[in-house]
């Protein structure tokens, strides 16, 4: 029985990935290839600059001082240098793997570890941004399109309940697609690192010291995975709302999703002079919060009641989508 | 024979229009039922109520399940082909087979492929690129590869040419139907399915006008082809309906001994279409 249910779930998810293959599967791959292509061009054509997404990493070797290397990583958002490091290469002592003594090497390594993480996080944020756009578009379309082309009658001729169908679609947006984008983002980050190392190697510099030693992979991956979990928890109500709009729309799911919210926000502001709904909504929409995790930060216990309320709203919205799917599916 | 469907007091309204109006009926397993009615009679709404695709008042039990609340369980044993092409057009045929194999425990993928091998429907083709006839063939292959107990066909051959229509029903009768399988067919082309039906149900304006087996119809109804000199006598006998035929009039009677009518002309069993028209128009003199 359980095997049958999981087989059904897999079939439902595969169907979604096939129907929306361009946005869910091809887009992250194309993004990876584009980023790699840009870097490859940089490797082949430029010796100095590698530009990726919002962050620019400039590798500025001092040609007159062969032993000195200056690396500056700038964040384009505020335009201020976020990190600046100056390294001095000294001839390696016999028996030492890296310049300097063992103690010095350890403290250098500690100081440098993770300095390239913001650059990689920038690449990851680009994937997150596109992921959220893609998922929003998917959720608005997924319960509406098959009603419009009447293929819903075929789906409903199969032994699949509305709950199974709606939950499968919801999980595609909340879990499956983020997992695909996470893998793609990881691939892009690894490829960028490798190409960056290749670039430095071509410039006769030490790729390990300048790239690998400056990446704190464990922190980065754990942070990004945690960011996905946080994002799923905070975005769940918004995603469920979009799914509800997709299930109920007769013409435009977007208008049904955005219209009532805008009307309530404006009404509240005009008649009550407050903006509680806008405040609540802003917590469940991606926004800039100074963090790297799609705009969501964990503020601790203060967040828990609102998160629970959000998850309860998610359940209610999903139940609404199931109800509409069951009884009011015809356009 | 066990009962496959039990329906009592089934009603469905859209605004002020009563699409289905207090319908009661039962369906025995193994029967092939023709659901006959003009456009807007409520056939599609009734079939959708049986499938849990529309809300209704009253009680319906399909294979022991309530279709509205237990649609997934019902659809494990019920197959359905709708009146329009409803297969997802973006899918490839092979993907469609994979999907059905994934969600339907009674689907035999190999059997479906065997059935499709006799058609022009290639596994690599997009459903959207298939002709209407090929889409119906594909849908039929999917349905026939499911070991279901009830098959509901709502105008399945609408828009197909006569060769396709003939082959469609022949295939269902030869390769699909057996004593444990029940088929309900809603169609306007009554004459094409008449020879395979075991029962008929007539509907008009949401009401069930008649539910009877073909055997009972043959026993209870008789059609008299009265020639010119006997038309007057025949019309004096209470009848359900009449229509003009070459050099005379055809009358349809209910419950009249054939011996009484034999001297007035040729007797035969009325066709389902003629009986339906006679009952529907109510132009006769039989109460």
XYZ file of C-alpha atoms in Angstrom:
618
model
C 0.000 0.000 0.000
C 2.738 2.402 1.078
C 4.757 1.336 -1.932
C 1.780 2.077 -4.161
C 1.362 5.531 -2.631
C 5.036 6.370 -3.059
C 4.894 5.097 -6.646
C 1.906 7.377 -7.209
C 3.772 10.308 -5.683
C 6.799 9.690 -7.897
C 4.580 9.485 -10.980
C 2.865 12.750 -10.009
C 6.160 14.544 -9.450
C 7.618 13.235 -12.704
C 4.536 14.467 -14.517
C 5.112 17.966 -13.118
C 8.788 17.901 -14.038
C 7.882 16.799 -17.553
C 5.162 19.395 -18.021
C 7.228 22.276 -16.649
C 10.597 20.914 -17.705
C 11.793 24.204 -19.173
C 11.441 26.233 -15.994
C 11.981 23.492 -13.424
C 14.767 21.479 -15.065
C 16.304 23.314 -17.992
C 16.525 26.799 -16.473
C 18.967 25.873 -13.679
C 21.062 23.861 -16.132
C 21.150 26.746 -18.586
C 22.109 29.043 -15.723
C 24.974 26.733 -14.755
C 26.149 26.569 -18.346
C 25.864 30.345 -18.785
C 27.887 31.048 -15.655
C 30.477 28.477 -16.638
C 30.528 29.870 -20.178
C 31.167 33.395 -18.884
C 33.970 32.151 -16.670
C 35.414 30.025 -19.410
C 35.524 33.044 -21.668
C 37.206 34.896 -18.832
C 39.739 32.100 -18.525
C 40.395 32.047 -22.228
C 40.341 35.754 -22.954
C 41.008 37.718 -19.830
C 43.778 37.253 -17.369
C 42.523 39.677 -14.775
C 38.818 39.828 -14.274
C 36.220 37.255 -13.530
C 32.750 38.646 -13.088
C 29.974 36.586 -11.634
C 26.490 37.764 -10.806
C 26.331 40.529 -8.266
C 29.846 40.099 -7.008
C 33.038 40.925 -8.726
C 36.253 39.309 -7.786
C 39.328 41.091 -8.968
C 42.587 39.323 -8.898
C 45.271 41.935 -9.125
C 48.755 40.528 -9.257
C 51.542 42.999 -8.756
C 53.703 42.257 -11.726
C 56.643 44.206 -10.455
C 56.546 42.288 -7.180
C 56.238 38.704 -8.209
C 55.845 37.505 -4.658
C 53.005 39.843 -3.657
C 49.387 39.154 -4.483
C 46.453 41.387 -3.650
C 42.920 40.023 -3.783
C 39.926 42.317 -3.405
C 36.327 41.090 -3.360
C 33.734 43.801 -3.853
C 30.027 43.595 -3.261
C 28.219 45.542 -5.962
C 25.132 46.105 -3.869
C 26.617 48.707 -1.597
C 29.734 49.306 -3.623
C 32.002 49.107 -0.629
C 34.806 46.611 -0.452
C 33.594 43.847 1.777
C 36.857 42.051 2.033
C 40.403 42.932 1.250
C 43.391 40.714 1.763
C 47.002 41.173 0.985
C 49.221 38.192 0.804
C 52.928 38.109 0.757
C 54.463 35.097 -0.781
C 57.813 34.104 0.653
C 60.060 31.335 -0.550
C 58.963 28.083 0.931
C 61.247 26.584 3.512
C 62.435 23.092 2.720
C 59.985 20.594 4.101
C 57.145 23.093 4.447
C 54.155 22.633 2.187
C 53.209 26.284 2.302
C 55.010 29.512 2.953
C 55.695 30.399 6.559
C 55.975 28.255 9.625
C 53.383 25.783 10.844
C 51.769 28.101 13.436
C 51.728 31.014 11.071
C 50.249 28.815 8.403
C 47.407 27.719 10.681
C 46.506 31.255 11.733
C 46.648 32.410 8.107
C 44.441 29.517 7.080
C 41.942 30.347 9.793
C 41.890 33.982 8.806
C 41.497 33.239 5.119
C 39.065 30.335 5.287
C 35.676 31.417 4.017
C 36.783 34.692 2.468
C 35.538 33.517 -0.904
C 32.216 32.335 0.561
C 30.384 35.632 -0.145
C 31.278 35.305 -3.804
C 29.896 31.778 -3.927
C 26.872 32.869 -1.936
C 26.294 35.504 -4.617
C 26.093 32.757 -7.218
C 23.736 30.835 -4.961
C 21.523 33.889 -4.460
C 21.142 34.219 -8.208
C 19.777 30.654 -8.270
C 17.497 31.407 -5.323
C 16.099 34.501 -7.022
C 15.301 32.590 -10.209
C 13.986 29.630 -8.197
C 11.418 31.811 -6.444
C 10.277 33.388 -9.719
C 10.015 29.975 -11.369
C 8.114 28.440 -8.451
C 5.659 31.339 -8.237
C 4.968 31.036 -11.943
C 4.639 27.253 -11.668
C 2.211 27.437 -8.748
C -0.006 29.963 -10.505
C -0.164 27.780 -13.613
C -0.247 24.233 -12.342
C -3.847 23.921 -11.162
C -5.167 26.337 -13.779
C -3.709 25.098 -17.069
C -5.260 21.626 -16.973
C -8.639 23.174 -16.211
C -8.248 25.463 -19.191
C -7.325 22.685 -21.643
C -9.779 20.242 -20.002
C -7.105 17.624 -19.441
C -8.244 17.741 -15.813
C -10.930 15.260 -16.882
C -8.198 12.812 -17.793
C -6.266 13.367 -14.557
C -9.482 12.899 -12.640
C -10.147 9.629 -14.428
C -7.124 8.210 -12.595
C -7.243 6.852 -9.031
C -5.498 9.861 -7.545
C -7.189 11.935 -4.862
C -7.231 15.712 -4.943
C -5.116 15.785 -1.787
C -2.436 13.650 -3.409
C -2.450 15.848 -6.477
C -2.321 19.171 -4.624
C 0.305 17.996 -2.142
C 2.468 16.613 -4.945
C 2.333 19.951 -6.753
C 3.031 21.847 -3.542
C 6.010 19.639 -2.770
C 7.363 20.152 -6.271
C 7.522 23.889 -5.566
C 8.661 23.628 -1.974
C 11.055 20.668 -2.054
C 11.746 19.069 -5.421
C 12.523 22.176 -7.457
C 14.615 23.756 -4.672
C 16.555 20.478 -4.509
C 17.206 20.644 -8.263
C 18.236 24.295 -8.022
C 20.418 23.535 -5.010
C 22.252 20.830 -6.964
C 22.598 23.194 -9.922
C 23.815 25.992 -7.651
C 26.357 23.644 -6.072
C 27.499 22.558 -9.505
C 27.833 26.183 -10.603
C 29.823 27.065 -7.495
C 32.175 24.108 -7.952
C 32.592 24.894 -11.639
C 33.313 28.547 -10.852
C 35.904 27.529 -8.310
C 37.547 25.132 -10.736
C 37.532 27.670 -13.544
C 38.833 30.325 -11.160
C 41.638 27.981 -10.189
C 42.328 27.338 -13.837
C 42.472 31.077 -14.442
C 44.977 31.547 -11.620
C 46.988 28.556 -12.747
C 47.209 30.110 -16.204
C 48.451 33.255 -14.524
C 51.124 31.147 -12.829
C 49.672 31.667 -9.341
C 48.863 29.160 -6.640
C 45.233 28.040 -7.147
C 45.119 26.266 -3.818
C 46.273 29.192 -1.712
C 44.220 31.751 -3.582
C 41.006 29.794 -4.059
C 40.599 26.522 -2.228
C 42.103 27.723 1.037
C 39.682 30.610 1.027
C 36.509 28.546 0.771
C 34.855 27.202 3.889
C 32.822 24.574 2.075
C 31.132 23.018 5.091
C 29.850 26.351 6.429
C 28.764 27.398 2.984
C 26.823 24.226 2.160
C 25.275 23.960 5.609
C 24.272 27.611 5.396
C 22.740 27.159 1.988
C 20.896 24.000 3.022
C 19.641 25.745 6.142
C 18.623 28.655 3.968
C 16.482 26.318 1.855
C 14.789 24.912 4.958
C 14.169 28.418 6.288
C 12.904 29.528 2.925
C 10.520 26.554 2.722
C 9.075 27.322 6.150
C 8.588 31.032 5.488
C 7.474 30.753 1.873
C 4.989 27.911 2.458
C 2.003 30.236 3.136
C 2.750 32.363 0.054
C 3.145 29.275 -2.111
C -0.090 27.751 -0.777
C -1.890 31.011 -1.507
C -0.663 30.936 -5.120
C -1.845 27.340 -5.427
C -5.248 28.329 -4.065
C -5.465 31.120 -6.641
C -4.507 28.647 -9.371
C -7.267 26.270 -8.256
C -9.915 28.964 -8.068
C -9.117 31.311 -10.947
C -11.500 31.494 -13.844
C -9.320 33.755 -15.990
C -6.118 35.005 -14.418
C -4.591 33.222 -11.416
C -2.181 36.122 -10.927
C -5.017 38.640 -10.614
C -6.819 36.372 -8.168
C -3.655 35.965 -6.121
C -2.581 39.600 -6.093
C -5.884 41.478 -6.405
C -7.540 40.646 -3.068
C -4.296 41.137 -1.137
C -3.679 44.547 -2.668
C -7.303 45.507 -2.039
C -7.068 44.471 1.621
C -3.760 46.254 2.121
C -5.052 49.469 0.539
C -8.380 49.172 2.374
C -6.657 48.675 5.717
C -4.410 51.643 5.100
C -7.245 53.904 3.926
C -9.906 53.027 6.489
C -7.937 51.920 9.534
C -4.678 53.703 8.912
C -2.743 50.573 9.767
C -0.648 48.175 7.735
C -0.733 44.937 9.683
C -1.468 42.772 6.668
C 1.398 44.296 4.704
C 3.723 43.651 7.637
C 2.612 40.048 7.967
C 2.864 39.521 4.221
C 6.329 41.010 4.047
C 7.547 38.347 6.443
C 6.440 35.625 4.037
C 7.759 37.155 0.841
C 11.401 37.125 -0.260
C 13.034 40.384 0.724
C 16.445 41.845 1.420
C 17.320 41.191 5.006
C 21.069 41.425 4.868
C 21.291 37.672 5.019
C 22.116 35.384 2.179
C 19.211 33.017 2.441
C 16.611 34.366 0.036
C 15.885 37.227 2.356
C 14.860 35.144 5.355
C 16.613 35.236 8.669
C 15.897 33.244 11.758
C 15.192 35.595 14.624
C 14.732 32.838 17.162
C 11.769 32.239 19.451
C 10.089 35.473 18.401
C 9.525 33.979 14.967
C 7.901 30.757 16.094
C 4.296 31.973 16.653
C 4.239 33.716 13.293
C 5.763 30.735 11.585
C 3.180 28.420 13.144
C 0.395 30.771 12.091
C 1.869 30.766 8.605
C 1.933 26.992 8.502
C -1.675 26.834 9.729
C -2.610 29.239 6.950
C -0.721 26.961 4.551
C -2.854 23.994 5.606
C -6.050 26.029 5.238
C -5.041 27.291 1.785
C -4.139 23.779 0.644
C -7.465 22.458 1.933
C -9.150 25.262 -0.015
C -7.254 24.296 -3.158
C -8.349 20.663 -2.702
C -11.967 21.749 -2.212
C -11.931 23.906 -5.333
C -10.197 21.173 -7.304
C -12.858 18.696 -6.235
C -16.014 20.740 -6.725
C -15.287 23.829 -8.826
C -12.751 22.761 -11.395
C -14.664 23.690 -14.520
C -14.039 27.042 -16.173
C -25.417 -10.590 -10.940
C -24.309 -7.931 -8.489
C -25.259 -4.317 -8.555
C -22.560 -2.013 -9.821
C -24.450 1.252 -9.407
C -27.226 2.203 -7.038
C -28.627 5.705 -7.442
C -31.645 7.190 -5.748
C -33.054 10.700 -5.832
C -30.054 12.064 -7.695
C -30.433 15.738 -8.561
C -28.103 18.423 -9.809
C -29.040 22.003 -10.596
C -27.108 24.804 -12.257
C -28.832 27.960 -11.153
C -32.488 27.507 -11.953
C -31.844 24.729 -14.455
C -32.352 21.204 -13.178
C -29.768 19.238 -15.136
C -30.633 16.000 -13.307
C -33.961 15.819 -11.539
C -34.575 13.072 -8.978
C -33.179 10.142 -10.933
C -33.357 6.598 -9.520
C -31.758 3.610 -11.177
C -29.633 0.506 -10.658
C -27.088 -1.088 -12.937
C -26.264 -4.801 -12.852
C -22.765 -6.029 -13.563
C -22.121 -7.355 -17.041
C -24.634 -5.094 -18.736
C -23.991 -2.663 -21.581
C -26.249 0.309 -21.118
C -27.013 2.953 -23.687
C -27.797 6.321 -22.125
C -29.887 8.066 -24.724
C -31.135 11.621 -24.704
C -31.136 14.862 -26.650
C -28.601 17.620 -26.026
C -29.145 19.116 -22.593
C -30.964 16.046 -21.309
C -28.577 15.732 -18.361
C -26.638 12.671 -19.557
C -23.186 14.127 -19.063
C -24.112 15.597 -15.674
C -25.471 12.233 -14.541
C -22.341 10.420 -15.713
C -20.159 12.986 -13.987
C -22.123 12.524 -10.790
C -21.403 8.786 -11.028
C -17.717 9.599 -11.388
C -17.625 12.110 -8.546
C -16.837 14.913 -10.960
C -19.778 17.066 -9.993
C -21.718 17.673 -6.806
C -25.212 16.241 -6.505
C -28.029 15.664 -4.086
C -29.290 12.175 -3.418
C -27.427 8.918 -2.979
C -25.049 7.251 -5.388
C -23.060 4.134 -4.740
C -20.601 2.942 -7.361
C -19.061 -0.434 -6.573
C -19.834 0.226 -2.927
C -18.157 3.639 -2.800
C -19.537 7.152 -2.691
C -18.066 8.764 -5.798
C -17.861 12.259 -4.355
C -15.915 11.454 -1.221
C -14.155 8.311 -2.414
C -13.406 9.237 -6.011
C -9.885 7.800 -5.948
C -11.192 4.394 -4.800
C -13.978 4.504 -7.379
C -11.540 5.330 -10.169
C -9.432 2.286 -9.364
C -12.219 0.181 -10.831
C -13.921 2.621 -13.146
C -12.640 3.940 -16.472
C -13.957 6.968 -18.240
C -13.663 8.456 -21.706
C -15.153 11.930 -21.990
C -16.879 13.583 -24.910
C -13.897 15.701 -25.890
C -10.220 15.044 -26.334
C -8.975 15.402 -22.773
C -5.593 13.703 -22.984
C -2.798 16.094 -21.972
C -1.497 17.469 -25.257
C 1.994 18.309 -23.996
C 2.806 14.698 -23.138
C 4.447 12.079 -25.296
C 2.595 8.800 -25.646
C 5.305 6.904 -23.738
C 5.162 9.441 -20.902
C 1.423 9.006 -20.733
C 1.821 5.233 -20.434
C 4.462 5.736 -17.733
C 2.163 8.028 -15.811
C -0.811 5.679 -15.907
C 1.455 2.768 -14.966
C 2.686 4.825 -12.013
C -0.690 5.778 -10.597
C -3.004 2.947 -11.629
C -2.532 -0.413 -9.898
C -4.721 -2.205 -12.466
C -2.977 -0.904 -15.572
C -1.075 -3.326 -17.804
C 1.471 -1.268 -19.726
C 2.484 -4.120 -22.031
C -1.111 -4.723 -23.004
C -1.520 -1.035 -23.841
C 1.596 -1.140 -25.995
C 0.313 -4.246 -27.764
C -2.960 -2.481 -28.504
C -1.132 0.606 -29.744
C 1.120 -1.486 -31.957
C -1.921 -2.123 -34.157
C -2.451 1.603 -34.642
C -0.478 4.519 -36.081
C 0.113 5.918 -32.614
C 3.867 5.831 -32.027
C 5.191 5.972 -28.472
C 7.467 8.898 -29.268
C 4.733 11.151 -30.606
C 3.284 14.082 -28.749
C -0.393 13.654 -27.899
C -1.024 17.136 -29.269
C 0.212 16.052 -32.699
C -2.189 13.116 -32.952
C -5.351 13.308 -35.006
C -8.689 13.137 -33.228
C -9.065 9.507 -34.276
C -5.605 8.580 -33.030
C -6.268 10.315 -29.718
C -9.388 8.215 -29.250
C -7.395 5.095 -30.165
C -4.781 6.030 -27.595
C -7.366 6.691 -24.922
C -9.114 3.441 -25.740
C -5.833 1.528 -25.523
C -5.187 3.060 -22.090
C -8.653 2.179 -20.897
C -8.620 -1.336 -22.316
C -5.336 -2.050 -20.576
C -6.956 -1.281 -17.226
C -8.656 -4.166 -15.505
C -11.731 -2.146 -14.576
C -15.236 -3.246 -13.615
C -17.097 -0.286 -15.033
C -16.398 1.673 -18.203
C -18.201 4.950 -18.778
C -18.127 6.383 -22.279
C -19.562 9.855 -22.766
C -19.939 10.454 -26.509
C -16.569 8.787 -27.070
C -16.759 8.791 -30.852
C -17.961 12.356 -31.314
C -16.375 13.841 -34.421
C -14.938 10.566 -35.682
C -15.652 9.093 -39.090
C -17.827 6.034 -39.426
C -14.916 3.603 -39.815
C -13.357 4.712 -36.550
C -16.701 4.599 -34.789
C -17.443 1.096 -35.986
C -13.975 -0.178 -35.058
C -14.185 1.501 -31.646
C -17.341 -0.290 -30.576
C -16.301 -3.588 -32.161
C -13.066 -3.503 -30.219
C -14.842 -2.780 -26.955
C -17.240 -5.641 -27.503
C -14.680 -8.149 -28.733
C -11.665 -7.384 -26.549
C -13.012 -5.731 -23.448
C -16.490 -6.667 -22.407
C -17.199 -9.768 -20.344
C -19.670 -10.815 -17.680
C -17.879 -8.964 -14.905
C -17.510 -5.726 -16.793
C -20.223 -3.155 -17.137
C -20.281 -0.467 -19.795
C -22.373 2.699 -19.925
C -22.370 4.458 -23.281
C -23.825 7.878 -23.846
C -24.144 8.583 -27.537
C -26.227 10.284 -30.174
C -25.433 7.605 -32.726
C -27.841 5.131 -31.154
C -28.152 2.976 -34.257
C -24.406 2.233 -34.162
C -24.456 0.819 -30.648
C -27.931 -0.631 -30.569
C -26.791 -4.124 -31.469
C -24.347 -4.289 -28.568
C -26.621 -2.891 -25.846
C -28.231 -5.045 -23.192
C -30.151 -2.164 -21.598
C -31.202 1.369 -22.426
C -31.900 4.424 -20.346
C -33.777 7.335 -21.886
C -33.288 10.798 -20.412
C -34.869 14.139 -21.143
C -34.764 17.418 -19.224
C -32.998 15.779 -16.317
C -35.550 13.035 -15.867
C -35.199 9.347 -16.530
C -37.961 8.418 -18.969
C -37.203 4.741 -19.323
C -34.798 2.110 -18.068
C -35.321 -1.267 -19.618
C -33.435 -4.247 -20.952
C -33.382 -4.823 -24.698
C -35.090 -8.176 -24.104
C -37.979 -6.468 -22.311
C -38.210 -3.884 -25.045
C -38.522 -6.640 -27.638
C -41.269 -8.235 -25.553
C -43.207 -5.106 -24.641
C -42.950 -2.874 -27.671
C -43.945 -3.602 -31.203
C -43.781 -1.542 -34.350
C -46.448 -1.915 -36.974
C -45.885 -0.827 -40.555
C -49.432 -0.167 -41.638
C -50.098 0.363 -45.303
C -52.572 2.881 -46.628
C -55.834 1.045 -46.081
C -54.925 -0.056 -42.511
C -53.554 3.241 -41.249
C -56.914 4.428 -39.989
C -57.537 1.191 -38.047
C -54.010 1.171 -36.614
C -54.219 4.773 -35.485
C -57.347 3.909 -33.523
C -55.354 1.593 -31.281
C -53.586 3.432 -28.418
C -49.974 3.869 -29.500
C -46.832 5.580 -28.265
C -45.900 7.274 -31.490
C -46.091 7.212 -35.204
C -44.050 8.268 -38.182
C -44.533 8.323 -41.907
C -42.863 5.588 -43.936
C -43.032 4.933 -47.695
C -46.643 4.078 -48.590
C -47.873 4.054 -45.016
C -47.338 4.876 -41.367
C -45.297 3.133 -38.683
C -46.910 2.900 -35.240
C -45.201 1.898 -32.015
C -47.328 0.136 -29.413
C -46.667 -0.889 -25.857
C -48.138 -4.029 -24.310
C -50.345 -4.945 -27.278
C -50.533 -8.590 -28.327
C -48.785 -8.928 -31.701
C -51.596 -11.266 -32.874
C -54.030 -8.369 -32.745
C -51.810 -6.178 -34.876
C -50.564 -8.760 -37.366
C -53.525 -8.403 -39.790
C -52.804 -4.674 -40.107
C -49.301 -4.927 -41.484
C -45.737 -5.991 -40.924
C -44.591 -6.252 -37.293
C -41.112 -5.712 -35.997
C -39.295 -4.640 -32.846
C -38.854 -0.871 -32.876
C -35.330 0.464 -33.053
C -34.039 2.225 -29.949
C -33.939 5.491 -31.860
C -37.568 5.201 -33.013
C -38.717 4.131 -29.567
C -36.854 7.039 -28.008
C -38.419 9.535 -30.396
C -41.853 8.042 -29.791
C -41.510 8.259 -26.017
C -39.844 11.650 -26.068
C -42.246 13.413 -28.409
C -45.276 11.795 -26.806
C -47.257 12.262 -30.001
C -49.051 8.988 -29.594
C -52.365 8.237 -27.952
C -51.079 5.794 -25.352
C -51.499 7.600 -22.021
